[in-house]
Amino acid sequence: MNYSGIKYTDMVNGEGIRVSIFVSGCTHHCQECFNFKTWDKDYGDLFTLEVENQIFEYFKKYDKSIKGLSLLGGDPTFKDNIPVLIEFLTKFKNKFPSKDIWIWSGYTWEVISQSEELFSLVKLCHILVDGKFKIDEKDLTLKWRGSRNQRVIDIQKSIDTQSIIKYIL
Ligand code: SF4
């Protein structure tokens, strides 16, 4: 898996101060995508063990101030990214069980929850921002998403209740 960047003190993508990883690879090709260069799975740099360790070290060092991890893209749920992120998140959750994990996907909750492959990654996270960016529903006043069709979903509550529970309206 490649990534286009890591923001180590991100206050925009999710709640609180976060570490945000922007992975490469996306097949959704939304019109006026904010980050179209990352459609190419080979864009950016390889997400190596060394990079993983840098992230872990950062969380150790700033444990008190960093609320969690955010996965954006591109699309973290792009096919090739799923096994790499599952392995990474498994280690991350083991080391930092109190941190929350937010994930953005071009797929909707309805599609993700019906797909064993997509769900295997998303179920490891806490909050999902779902669906493609739709230019005709663009709304700059929304928090953590660009268009009105996208939802901020509490993953674990949605699993427990087998319905879509939004984290914010
Ligand atoms: S899902 Fe995200 S990265 Fe992919 S095309 Fe849409 S806005 Fe761009």
Coordinates of C-alpha atoms and ligand atoms in Angstrom, one line a residue:
M1 CA 0.0 0.0 0.0
N2 CA 1.2 3.5 -0.8
Y3 CA 0.2 6.7 1.0
S4 CA 0.3 10.3 0.0
G5 CA 0.9 11.9 3.4
I6 CA 0.5 11.7 7.1
K7 CA -0.7 14.6 9.2
Y8 CA 0.7 14.2 12.8
T9 CA -1.4 17.0 14.4
D10 CA -4.6 17.0 12.5
M11 CA -7.6 18.9 14.0
V12 CA -9.8 18.8 10.9
N13 CA -10.4 15.1 10.1
G14 CA -12.3 13.8 13.1
E15 CA -12.7 14.8 16.7
G16 CA -9.9 16.2 18.7
I17 CA -6.2 16.1 17.7
R18 CA -5.5 13.1 15.5
V19 CA -2.9 11.4 13.3
S20 CA -4.3 11.2 9.8
I21 CA -3.0 8.8 7.1
F22 CA -3.9 9.5 3.5
V23 CA -3.6 6.3 1.6
S24 CA -3.5 5.9 -2.2
G25 CA -5.9 4.0 -4.5
C26 CA -9.5 4.9 -5.2
T27 CA -11.9 3.6 -7.9
H28 CA -14.8 5.9 -7.1
H29 CA -13.6 8.9 -9.2
C30 CA -16.0 11.4 -7.7
Q31 CA -16.4 14.6 -9.8
E32 CA -14.3 17.4 -8.3
C33 CA -12.6 15.0 -5.9
F34 CA -10.4 17.0 -3.4
N35 CA -7.5 14.6 -3.8
F36 CA -7.6 13.0 -7.3
K37 CA -3.9 12.3 -7.4
T38 CA -4.5 9.6 -4.9
W39 CA -6.7 7.6 -7.2
D40 CA -3.5 6.0 -8.4
K41 CA -2.6 3.2 -6.0
D42 CA 1.1 3.8 -6.8
Y43 CA 1.0 7.5 -5.9
G44 CA 3.1 8.6 -3.0
D45 CA 5.4 6.4 -0.8
L46 CA 5.3 2.8 0.4
F47 CA 3.7 2.3 3.8
T48 CA 6.6 0.4 5.3
L49 CA 7.1 -1.1 8.8
E50 CA 9.4 1.9 9.4
V51 CA 6.5 4.3 8.8
E52 CA 4.3 2.2 11.0
N53 CA 6.8 2.4 13.8
Q54 CA 7.1 6.2 13.4
I55 CA 3.3 6.4 13.9
F56 CA 3.5 4.1 17.0
E57 CA 6.3 6.2 18.4
Y58 CA 4.4 9.4 17.9
F59 CA 1.3 7.9 19.7
K60 CA 3.6 6.8 22.6
K61 CA 5.2 10.2 22.8
Y62 CA 2.0 12.3 22.7
D63 CA -0.3 9.8 24.3
K64 CA -2.2 12.3 26.4
S65 CA -2.9 14.8 23.6
I66 CA -3.7 12.6 20.6
K67 CA -7.3 11.4 20.6
G68 CA -7.0 8.9 17.7
L69 CA -6.2 7.8 14.2
S70 CA -8.0 8.8 11.0
L71 CA -7.8 6.9 7.7
L72 CA -8.5 8.8 4.6
G73 CA -7.4 8.7 0.9
G74 CA -7.8 7.9 -1.7
D75 CA -10.0 5.2 -0.2
P76 CA -8.8 3.1 2.7
T77 CA -11.4 0.5 1.6
F78 CA -9.8 0.2 -1.8
K79 CA -9.3 -3.5 -2.4
D80 CA -5.5 -3.6 -2.2
N81 CA -5.4 -1.4 1.0
I82 CA -7.7 -3.7 3.1
P83 CA -5.3 -6.4 4.1
V84 CA -2.5 -3.9 4.8
L85 CA -4.7 -1.8 7.0
I86 CA -6.2 -4.7 8.8
E87 CA -2.7 -5.8 9.8
F88 CA -1.8 -2.3 10.8
L89 CA -4.9 -1.6 12.8
T90 CA -4.6 -5.0 14.6
K91 CA -1.2 -3.9 15.9
F92 CA -2.4 -0.3 16.6
K93 CA -5.4 -1.4 18.6
N94 CA -3.3 -3.8 20.6
K95 CA -0.8 -1.0 21.5
F96 CA -3.3 1.8 21.9
P97 CA -6.6 0.3 22.9
S98 CA -8.0 3.7 24.2
K99 CA -7.6 5.5 20.9
D100 CA -10.5 5.9 18.5
I101 CA -10.2 5.1 14.8
W102 CA -12.1 7.0 12.1
I103 CA -12.3 5.8 8.5
W104 CA -13.6 7.4 5.3
S105 CA -14.9 5.3 2.4
G106 CA -16.4 5.9 -1.0
Y107 CA -18.7 3.0 -0.3
T108 CA -22.0 3.4 1.7
W109 CA -22.7 1.6 4.9
E110 CA -25.2 -0.5 3.0
V111 CA -22.6 -1.8 0.6
I112 CA -19.9 -2.2 3.3
S113 CA -22.1 -4.1 5.7
Q114 CA -23.0 -6.6 2.9
S115 CA -19.4 -7.2 1.9
E116 CA -17.3 -9.5 4.0
E117 CA -14.1 -8.0 2.6
L118 CA -15.0 -4.3 3.2
F119 CA -16.6 -5.0 6.6
S120 CA -13.5 -6.9 7.8
L121 CA -11.7 -3.6 7.8
V122 CA -14.5 -1.2 8.8
K123 CA -15.5 -3.2 11.8
L124 CA -12.1 -2.5 13.4
C125 CA -12.9 1.2 13.4
H126 CA -15.2 3.4 15.5
I127 CA -16.5 6.1 13.1
L128 CA -17.2 5.8 9.4
V129 CA -17.8 8.7 7.0
D130 CA -19.5 6.9 4.1
G131 CA -20.3 7.4 0.5
K132 CA -18.9 9.2 -2.6
F133 CA -18.5 13.0 -2.7
K134 CA -21.4 14.3 -4.8
I135 CA -20.8 17.7 -6.3
D136 CA -24.5 18.5 -6.5
E137 CA -24.9 17.8 -2.8
K138 CA -21.7 19.7 -1.8
D139 CA -22.1 21.6 1.5
L140 CA -19.2 23.4 3.0
T141 CA -20.9 23.8 6.4
L142 CA -20.8 20.1 7.1
K143 CA -18.4 18.7 9.6
W144 CA -16.0 16.0 8.5
R145 CA -17.6 15.5 5.0
G146 CA -18.1 17.4 1.8
S147 CA -21.6 16.5 0.6
R148 CA -25.0 16.0 2.2
N149 CA -25.3 12.3 1.1
Q150 CA -22.3 11.4 3.3
R151 CA -23.0 10.3 6.8
V152 CA -20.9 10.1 10.0
I153 CA -21.8 6.7 11.4
D154 CA -21.1 5.1 14.8
I155 CA -19.8 1.7 13.6
Q156 CA -20.0 -0.2 16.8
K157 CA -23.5 1.0 17.7
S158 CA -24.7 0.3 14.2
I159 CA -23.3 -3.3 14.5
D160 CA -24.9 -3.8 17.9
T161 CA -28.3 -2.5 16.8
Q162 CA -28.1 -3.8 13.2
S163 CA -29.3 -0.4 12.0
I164 CA -27.5 2.8 10.9
I165 CA -26.7 4.9 14.0
K166 CA -25.3 8.3 13.1
Y167 CA -22.6 9.8 15.3
I168 CA -23.8 13.3 14.3
L169 CA -26.8 14.3 12.2
Ligands
SF4_1 S1 -14.0 8.5 -2.7 FE1 -12.8 10.3 -1.9 S2 -10.8 10.0 -2.9 FE2 -12.2 8.7 -4.0 S3 -12.8 10.0 -5.7 FE3 -14.3 10.2 -4.1 S4 -13.7 12.0 -3.0 FE4 -11.9 11.4 -4.2

